[in-house]
Amino acid sequence: METRHNFGSKLGAVLASAGSAVGLGNVWRFPTEVGNNGGAAFIFIYLICIAVIGIPVMMSEFLIGRHTHANTISAFAKLAPGKWWRIEGIAGVFVAFLILSYYIVISGWTLFYLIESLSGHLQADRDYTLVFDNFVSNPWLPVLAGAAFMGLTHFIIARGVQSGIERSSKLMMPLLLFIIGILVVCSFGMPGSSAGLRFLLKPDFSKITANVFLSAVGQAFFSLSLAMGCLCTYASYFRHDTKLPKTAVGVSVIDTFVAILSGFIIFPAVFSVEGVSVDAGPGLVFITLPHVFNIAFSHVPVLGYIFSSFFYLLLLLAALTSAISLHESVTAYVLEAFHVSRRRAAAIVSIACMTLGVACSLSFGVWSDLTLFGMNIFEIFDFTASKIILPIGGIIICLFTGWYLDRKMVESELTNGGTLRFRLFRLYYFIIRYVAPLAIAAVFVQELLS
Ligand code: PHE
């Protein structure tokens, strides 16, 4: 059996975890949610959700992973031998597998759009709805793009914890932040961008409804990669001197920062073009944006070229660092449970995910008629994972940490055996026992009813 490695440095631990958190959810889903839920008021509620629910739940996942130094399934089995809590470990790894299968589809689109942009094809005056529809319904191209993306992910995972995951995160995360900086500056320079800024900064509190609140909790969970075994797996590679509360706060701050900056990139651009709607939904980055980039930069096409290429590169990097964490969650289990080499474990996971990924990809074209309850394969996967297993998993993690685990063990893990001060422990404990599980349960029930 291979020896288990840890991340070599604390910075590596933070950047890898932040890489997991920063993903399509920040650059693609967050602006969509902001657009659909009224702008600044949503952001305000979102920030509260991150602080009050997101960070405590992340600390819980961290402590479970680091205490056991094992993959998610074994972690729960070690802490609760013979008890039904173990199901959460299985659910976490299963949901990571499921999500990876469709995450690679969207990531493949991102890769394709980056190539299109680099080769100048996105700079022509085209009907981008048609371009998008033709692409996603093509039986080959999206599958090929998804497979190429899976290949990249596989390559990094096969190299291992330190030389694969940690090294690539240390390279990709700073690059990602740098690109965001450039894009924000470009976006501010666009004519009409002030309307976009107002939309993001001036809250209209009359827009806050129960629904806005629930969307914010859901977005916070997805964006922070909670309840999927990813952060638990990464924390199993944390060293004993890694400070869990501080790491959780650091990761959440980076994640939120990137989400909000993505808003600053997208909305000024969108508002600078008349007649484009801000609540265009998932098509926002693949249909609306290419169109917007062309119009906004029609006087200096080369700037449009740079802006759009950087934008899709940003999306690709974000997707890749998240896909790595999903892959690792499953690979760590296969590797440790079946005593195979890392390369072999990674290959098994890549091939299995890619097989399901093909089905997800085809559900936008030749298999679009295969539906269940009106959802195609892609939507069934997404629904099962993010609407059913994730919220239940979130509740179980809270109850497990708050009610099952020994309070002394929890406190000791969060304070590194009493060597650190964690003044807010009692608040944390209260949240994890009562506030977080009830809030997640409210979202869950509401989602099901709707
Ligand atoms: N947090 C990632 C995002 O924002 C999504 C993700 C979910 C990544 C689960 C890993 C695990 O896109």
Coordinates of C-alpha atoms and ligand atoms in Angstrom, one line a residue:
M1 CA 0.0 0.0 0.0
E2 CA 1.2 3.5 -0.8
T3 CA 2.2 5.8 2.0
R4 CA -0.2 8.5 2.8
H5 CA 1.1 12.0 2.1
N6 CA 0.2 15.3 3.7
F7 CA 0.2 18.7 2.1
G8 CA 3.7 20.1 2.5
S9 CA 2.7 23.5 3.7
K10 CA -0.2 25.5 5.2
L11 CA -0.3 27.7 2.2
G12 CA -0.7 24.6 0.0
A13 CA -3.6 23.4 2.3
V14 CA -5.4 26.7 2.0
L15 CA -4.8 27.1 -1.8
A16 CA -5.9 23.5 -2.5
S17 CA -9.1 23.9 -0.5
A18 CA -9.7 27.3 -2.0
G19 CA -9.2 25.7 -5.4
S20 CA -12.0 23.2 -4.5
A21 CA -14.3 26.0 -3.4
V22 CA -13.6 28.4 -6.3
G23 CA -15.3 26.8 -9.3
L24 CA -18.0 27.2 -11.9
G25 CA -20.2 28.0 -8.9
N26 CA -18.4 31.3 -8.4
V27 CA -17.9 32.5 -11.9
W28 CA -21.0 31.0 -13.5
R29 CA -23.6 30.1 -10.9
F30 CA -23.2 33.0 -8.5
P31 CA -23.7 35.8 -11.0
T32 CA -26.7 33.9 -12.4
E33 CA -28.2 33.7 -8.9
V34 CA -27.4 37.4 -8.3
G35 CA -29.2 38.3 -11.5
N36 CA -32.2 36.1 -10.7
N37 CA -32.5 37.3 -7.1
G38 CA -32.3 41.1 -7.4
G39 CA -28.6 42.0 -7.1
A40 CA -27.1 43.6 -4.0
A41 CA -29.8 42.4 -1.6
F42 CA -29.0 38.8 -2.5
I43 CA -25.3 39.4 -2.0
F44 CA -26.0 40.8 1.4
I45 CA -27.9 37.7 2.5
Y46 CA -25.3 35.5 0.9
L47 CA -22.6 37.0 3.0
I48 CA -24.5 36.3 6.1
C49 CA -25.1 32.7 5.0
I50 CA -21.3 32.2 4.4
A51 CA -20.4 33.6 7.8
V52 CA -23.1 32.0 9.9
I53 CA -23.6 28.6 8.2
G54 CA -20.8 28.0 5.7
I55 CA -17.7 28.6 7.8
P56 CA -18.9 26.5 10.8
V57 CA -19.9 23.6 8.6
M58 CA -16.6 23.8 6.8
M59 CA -14.7 23.6 10.1
S60 CA -16.7 20.5 11.0
E61 CA -15.7 18.8 7.7
F62 CA -12.1 19.8 8.3
L63 CA -12.0 18.4 11.8
I64 CA -13.6 15.1 10.7
G65 CA -11.0 14.7 8.0
R66 CA -7.9 15.8 9.9
H67 CA -8.8 13.8 13.0
T68 CA -9.1 10.5 11.1
H69 CA -6.5 11.1 8.3
A70 CA -8.6 8.8 6.1
N71 CA -10.8 9.0 3.0
T72 CA -14.3 10.2 3.7
I73 CA -15.9 6.8 3.9
S74 CA -13.3 5.4 6.3
A75 CA -13.4 8.7 8.3
F76 CA -17.0 8.2 9.2
A77 CA -16.5 4.5 9.7
K78 CA -13.7 5.2 12.1
L79 CA -15.5 7.8 14.1
A80 CA -18.8 5.8 14.3
P81 CA -18.0 2.1 13.9
G82 CA -21.0 0.1 13.3
K83 CA -23.4 3.1 13.4
W84 CA -25.6 4.4 10.7
W85 CA -23.7 7.7 10.6
R86 CA -21.3 5.9 8.3
I87 CA -23.9 6.3 5.5
E88 CA -22.8 10.0 5.3
G89 CA -19.3 9.0 4.3
I90 CA -20.7 6.8 1.5
A91 CA -23.1 9.5 0.4
G92 CA -20.3 12.1 0.3
V93 CA -18.1 10.0 -2.0
F94 CA -21.0 8.9 -4.1
V95 CA -22.2 12.5 -4.6
A96 CA -18.7 13.6 -5.5
F97 CA -18.7 10.9 -8.2
L98 CA -22.1 12.0 -9.4
I99 CA -21.2 15.7 -9.5
L100 CA -17.9 15.0 -11.3
S101 CA -19.7 13.2 -14.0
Y102 CA -21.7 16.2 -15.0
Y103 CA -19.2 18.9 -13.9
I104 CA -16.9 17.7 -16.6
V105 CA -19.6 18.3 -19.2
I106 CA -19.8 22.0 -18.4
S107 CA -16.0 22.2 -17.9
G108 CA -15.6 20.7 -21.4
W109 CA -17.8 23.5 -22.8
T110 CA -15.5 25.9 -21.1
L111 CA -12.5 24.4 -22.7
F112 CA -14.2 24.5 -26.1
Y113 CA -15.2 28.2 -25.7
L114 CA -11.6 29.0 -24.7
I115 CA -10.3 27.4 -27.9
E116 CA -13.0 29.1 -29.9
S117 CA -12.1 32.4 -28.3
L118 CA -8.3 32.0 -28.8
S119 CA -8.9 31.0 -32.5
G120 CA -10.9 34.2 -33.0
H121 CA -14.2 32.5 -33.7
L122 CA -16.0 34.3 -30.9
Q123 CA -15.2 37.6 -32.3
A124 CA -17.4 37.3 -35.4
D125 CA -20.9 38.6 -35.5
R126 CA -22.8 35.4 -35.0
D127 CA -26.0 34.2 -33.5
Y128 CA -24.6 32.9 -30.2
T129 CA -27.7 31.1 -29.2
L130 CA -27.4 29.1 -32.3
V131 CA -23.7 28.5 -31.9
F132 CA -24.3 27.2 -28.4
D133 CA -27.2 25.0 -29.3
N134 CA -25.4 23.5 -32.2
F135 CA -22.4 22.8 -30.1
V136 CA -24.1 21.2 -27.1
S137 CA -26.3 19.0 -29.3
N138 CA -23.4 17.8 -31.4
P139 CA -22.8 14.1 -30.4
W140 CA -19.0 14.3 -30.6
L141 CA -17.6 17.7 -29.9
P142 CA -18.8 18.2 -26.3
V143 CA -17.9 14.6 -25.4
L144 CA -14.4 15.1 -26.8
A145 CA -14.0 18.4 -24.9
G146 CA -15.2 16.7 -21.7
A147 CA -12.8 13.9 -22.3
A148 CA -9.9 16.3 -22.8
F149 CA -10.8 18.1 -19.6
M150 CA -11.0 14.7 -17.7
G151 CA -7.6 13.9 -19.1
L152 CA -6.2 17.1 -17.5
T153 CA -7.8 16.3 -14.2
H154 CA -6.6 12.7 -14.3
F155 CA -3.1 13.8 -15.0
I156 CA -2.9 16.0 -11.9
I157 CA -4.6 13.4 -9.6
A158 CA -2.3 10.6 -10.8
R159 CA 0.7 12.6 -9.7
G160 CA -0.4 12.6 -6.1
V161 CA -1.2 14.8 -3.2
Q162 CA 2.0 17.0 -3.1
S163 CA 3.3 17.0 -6.6
G164 CA -0.1 16.9 -8.2
I165 CA -2.8 18.6 -6.2
E166 CA -0.7 20.9 -4.0
R167 CA 1.7 22.0 -6.8
S168 CA -1.0 22.6 -9.3
S169 CA -3.1 24.6 -6.8
K170 CA -0.1 26.8 -6.0
L171 CA 0.3 27.5 -9.6
M172 CA -3.3 27.8 -10.7
M173 CA -4.9 29.8 -7.8
P174 CA -2.5 32.8 -8.0
L175 CA -2.9 32.8 -11.8
L176 CA -6.7 32.7 -11.4
L177 CA -6.6 35.6 -9.0
F178 CA -4.4 37.6 -11.3
I179 CA -6.7 37.1 -14.3
I180 CA -9.7 38.2 -12.2
G181 CA -7.8 41.4 -11.3
I182 CA -7.2 42.2 -15.0
L183 CA -10.7 41.4 -16.0
V184 CA -12.2 43.6 -13.2
V185 CA -10.2 46.5 -14.3
C186 CA -11.2 46.0 -18.0
S187 CA -14.8 45.7 -17.0
F188 CA -14.8 48.9 -15.0
G189 CA -13.6 50.7 -18.0
M190 CA -16.6 49.8 -20.1
P191 CA -19.1 52.5 -21.0
G192 CA -22.3 52.2 -18.9
S193 CA -20.6 50.0 -16.3
S194 CA -21.9 52.2 -13.5
A195 CA -25.4 50.7 -13.9
G196 CA -23.8 47.3 -13.3
L197 CA -22.0 48.5 -10.3
R198 CA -25.2 50.0 -8.9
F199 CA -27.0 46.7 -9.4
L200 CA -24.2 45.0 -7.4
L201 CA -23.8 47.5 -4.6
K202 CA -27.1 49.2 -3.9
P203 CA -29.3 46.8 -2.1
D204 CA -33.1 47.0 -2.5
F205 CA -34.2 45.3 0.6
S206 CA -37.8 45.0 -0.7
K207 CA -36.4 42.3 -3.0
I208 CA -35.6 40.0 0.0
T209 CA -38.1 37.1 0.2
A210 CA -37.9 33.7 1.7
N211 CA -36.8 32.4 -1.7
V212 CA -33.8 34.7 -1.9
F213 CA -32.7 33.5 1.5
L214 CA -33.0 29.9 0.5
S215 CA -31.2 30.4 -2.8
A216 CA -28.4 32.0 -0.8
V217 CA -28.0 29.1 1.5
G218 CA -28.0 26.7 -1.4
Q219 CA -25.4 28.7 -3.3
A220 CA -23.2 29.0 -0.2
F221 CA -23.1 25.2 0.2
F222 CA -22.4 24.5 -3.4
S223 CA -19.8 27.3 -3.7
L224 CA -17.9 26.2 -0.5
S225 CA -17.9 22.6 -1.7
L226 CA -19.6 21.4 1.5
A227 CA -21.0 18.0 2.2
M228 CA -19.3 16.2 -0.8
G229 CA -16.4 14.7 1.0
C230 CA -14.0 17.0 -0.9
L231 CA -13.0 19.2 2.0
C232 CA -13.0 16.2 4.4
T233 CA -10.6 14.4 2.1
Y234 CA -8.4 17.4 1.7
A235 CA -8.4 18.0 5.5
S236 CA -7.1 14.4 5.9
Y237 CA -3.9 15.7 4.2
F238 CA -3.6 18.6 6.6
R239 CA -0.8 18.6 9.0
H240 CA -1.3 18.6 12.8
D241 CA -0.3 22.2 13.1
T242 CA -2.7 23.5 10.4
K243 CA -5.2 25.8 12.1
L244 CA -8.6 24.6 11.1
P245 CA -10.7 27.7 12.0
K246 CA -8.3 30.1 10.3
T247 CA -8.1 27.9 7.2
A248 CA -11.9 27.7 7.0
V249 CA -12.1 31.5 7.3
G250 CA -9.3 31.9 4.7
V251 CA -10.9 29.6 2.2
S252 CA -14.4 31.2 2.6
V253 CA -13.0 34.7 2.2
I254 CA -11.1 33.7 -1.0
D255 CA -14.2 32.0 -2.3
T256 CA -16.5 34.9 -1.6
F257 CA -14.1 37.4 -3.0
V258 CA -13.9 35.5 -6.3
A259 CA -17.6 35.2 -6.5
I260 CA -18.2 38.9 -5.9
L261 CA -15.4 39.9 -8.3
S262 CA -16.9 37.7 -10.9
G263 CA -20.1 39.7 -10.5
F264 CA -17.9 42.8 -11.0
I265 CA -16.6 41.4 -14.2
I266 CA -19.9 40.2 -15.7
F267 CA -22.5 42.8 -14.7
P268 CA -20.7 46.0 -15.8
A269 CA -20.2 44.3 -19.1
V270 CA -23.8 43.1 -19.4
F271 CA -25.1 46.5 -18.4
S272 CA -23.0 48.3 -20.9
V273 CA -25.0 46.7 -23.7
E274 CA -28.6 47.8 -24.0
G275 CA -31.3 45.3 -24.2
V276 CA -29.5 42.4 -22.6
S277 CA -31.2 40.8 -19.6
V278 CA -29.3 40.2 -16.4
D279 CA -31.3 37.1 -15.5
A280 CA -30.4 35.1 -18.6
G281 CA -29.8 32.0 -16.5
P282 CA -27.2 29.3 -17.3
G283 CA -26.8 30.7 -20.8
L284 CA -25.3 33.8 -19.4
V285 CA -21.7 33.0 -19.8
F286 CA -22.0 31.0 -23.0
I287 CA -24.6 32.9 -25.0
T288 CA -25.0 36.4 -23.5
L289 CA -21.3 37.1 -22.8
P290 CA -19.8 36.4 -26.2
H291 CA -22.5 38.7 -27.6
V292 CA -21.8 41.3 -25.0
F293 CA -18.0 41.2 -25.4
N294 CA -18.4 41.8 -29.1
I295 CA -20.6 44.8 -28.8
A296 CA -18.8 46.3 -25.8
F297 CA -15.5 46.1 -27.6
S298 CA -16.6 46.7 -31.1
H299 CA -14.3 49.7 -31.4
V300 CA -11.2 47.8 -30.2
P301 CA -11.7 44.2 -31.2
V302 CA -8.3 43.1 -30.0
L303 CA -9.4 44.1 -26.4
G304 CA -12.5 42.0 -26.9
Y305 CA -10.3 39.1 -28.0
I306 CA -8.1 39.4 -24.9
F307 CA -11.0 39.9 -22.5
S308 CA -13.0 36.9 -23.7
S309 CA -9.9 34.6 -23.9
F310 CA -8.9 35.5 -20.4
F311 CA -12.5 35.1 -19.2
Y312 CA -12.8 31.5 -20.5
L313 CA -9.3 30.7 -19.2
L314 CA -10.5 31.9 -15.8
L315 CA -13.5 29.7 -16.0
L316 CA -11.4 26.7 -17.1
L317 CA -8.9 27.1 -14.2
A318 CA -11.8 27.5 -11.7
A319 CA -13.4 24.3 -13.1
L320 CA -10.2 22.4 -13.0
T321 CA -9.2 23.0 -9.4
S322 CA -12.7 22.0 -8.3
A323 CA -12.8 18.9 -10.5
I324 CA -9.5 17.8 -9.0
S325 CA -11.1 17.9 -5.5
L326 CA -14.1 15.9 -6.6
H327 CA -11.9 13.3 -8.3
E328 CA -9.6 13.1 -5.3
S329 CA -12.6 12.5 -3.0
V330 CA -13.4 9.3 -4.9
T331 CA -9.8 8.3 -5.8
A332 CA -8.7 8.4 -2.2
Y333 CA -11.4 6.0 -1.3
V334 CA -10.7 3.6 -4.2
L335 CA -7.0 3.7 -3.4
E336 CA -7.3 3.0 0.3
A337 CA -10.2 0.6 0.2
F338 CA -9.0 -1.6 -2.6
H339 CA -5.3 -1.3 -2.0
V340 CA -4.5 -0.4 -5.5
S341 CA -1.9 2.1 -6.7
R342 CA -2.8 5.8 -7.1
R343 CA -2.5 5.6 -10.8
R344 CA -4.8 2.7 -11.1
A345 CA -7.3 4.2 -8.6
A346 CA -7.3 7.4 -10.6
A347 CA -7.8 5.5 -13.9
I348 CA -10.8 3.6 -12.5
V349 CA -12.4 6.8 -11.4
S350 CA -11.7 8.7 -14.6
I351 CA -13.1 6.0 -16.8
A352 CA -16.2 5.4 -14.7
C353 CA -16.9 9.2 -14.5
M354 CA -16.3 9.7 -18.2
T355 CA -18.7 6.9 -19.0
L356 CA -21.5 8.7 -17.1
G357 CA -20.3 12.0 -18.4
V358 CA -20.9 10.8 -22.0
A359 CA -24.5 10.1 -21.1
C360 CA -24.8 13.5 -19.5
S361 CA -23.4 15.2 -22.5
L362 CA -25.6 13.4 -24.9
S363 CA -28.6 14.4 -22.9
F364 CA -28.3 17.8 -24.6
G365 CA -28.5 16.3 -28.0
V366 CA -29.4 12.8 -29.3
W367 CA -30.6 11.6 -25.9
S368 CA -32.6 14.7 -25.0
D369 CA -35.8 12.6 -25.2
L370 CA -34.6 10.3 -22.5
T371 CA -36.4 11.9 -19.5
L372 CA -37.7 11.1 -16.1
F373 CA -40.2 13.5 -14.4
G374 CA -39.4 15.9 -17.2
M375 CA -35.7 16.0 -16.5
N376 CA -33.0 14.8 -18.9
I377 CA -30.0 12.7 -17.7
F378 CA -27.9 15.8 -16.8
E379 CA -30.7 17.3 -14.9
I380 CA -31.5 14.1 -13.0
F381 CA -27.9 13.9 -11.9
D382 CA -27.8 17.6 -10.8
F383 CA -31.2 17.3 -9.0
T384 CA -30.3 14.1 -7.2
A385 CA -26.9 15.5 -6.1
S386 CA -27.5 19.1 -5.3
K387 CA -31.1 19.1 -4.3
I388 CA -31.4 15.8 -2.4
I389 CA -28.1 14.2 -1.3
L390 CA -26.2 17.5 -0.5
P391 CA -28.7 19.1 1.8
I392 CA -29.3 15.8 3.7
G393 CA -25.5 15.4 3.9
G394 CA -25.1 18.9 5.3
I395 CA -27.7 18.2 8.0
I396 CA -26.0 14.9 8.9
I397 CA -22.6 16.5 9.2
C398 CA -24.0 19.1 11.6
L399 CA -25.8 16.6 13.7
F400 CA -22.8 14.2 13.6
T401 CA -20.4 16.9 14.9
G402 CA -22.8 18.7 17.2
W403 CA -24.6 15.7 18.8
Y404 CA -22.7 12.5 18.2
L405 CA -19.0 13.4 18.4
D406 CA -17.5 14.1 21.8
R407 CA -17.5 17.8 22.5
K408 CA -14.0 17.6 24.0
M409 CA -12.7 15.9 20.9
V410 CA -14.3 18.6 18.6
E411 CA -12.8 21.4 20.7
S412 CA -9.4 19.7 20.9
E413 CA -9.3 19.3 17.1
L414 CA -10.3 22.9 16.5
T415 CA -7.7 24.2 18.9
N416 CA -4.9 21.8 17.9
G417 CA -5.0 20.0 21.3
G418 CA -5.5 23.2 23.3
T419 CA -2.5 25.0 21.9
L420 CA -4.6 27.6 20.0
R421 CA -7.2 29.9 21.3
F422 CA -10.6 29.7 19.6
R423 CA -12.7 32.2 21.5
L424 CA -15.9 31.6 19.4
F425 CA -16.0 27.9 20.2
R426 CA -19.3 28.1 22.1
L427 CA -20.9 30.1 19.3
Y428 CA -19.6 27.6 16.8
Y429 CA -21.0 24.7 18.8
F430 CA -24.4 26.4 19.1
I431 CA -24.6 27.0 15.4
I432 CA -23.6 23.5 14.5
R433 CA -26.1 22.0 16.9
Y434 CA -29.1 24.1 16.1
V435 CA -28.9 27.0 13.6
A436 CA -27.1 25.3 10.7
P437 CA -29.2 22.0 10.6
L438 CA -32.4 23.9 10.9
A439 CA -31.5 26.4 8.2
I440 CA -30.5 23.6 5.8
A441 CA -33.6 21.7 6.6
A442 CA -35.7 24.7 5.7
V443 CA -34.0 25.0 2.3
F444 CA -34.4 21.3 1.7
V445 CA -38.1 21.3 2.4
Q446 CA -38.7 24.4 0.4
E447 CA -36.8 23.0 -2.6
L448 CA -38.8 19.8 -2.5
L449 CA -42.1 21.7 -2.3
S450 CA -41.2 23.9 -5.3
Ligands
PHE1 N1 -17.4 24.6 -5.1 C1 -17.4 24.4 -6.5 C2 -17.9 25.5 -7.3 O1 -18.1 26.6 -6.7 C3 -18.2 23.2 -6.9 C4 -17.8 22.0 -6.2 C5 -18.7 21.3 -5.6 C6 -16.5 21.6 -6.2 C7 -18.3 20.2 -4.9 C8 -16.1 20.5 -5.5 C9 -17.0 19.8 -4.9 O2 -18.1 25.4 -8.4

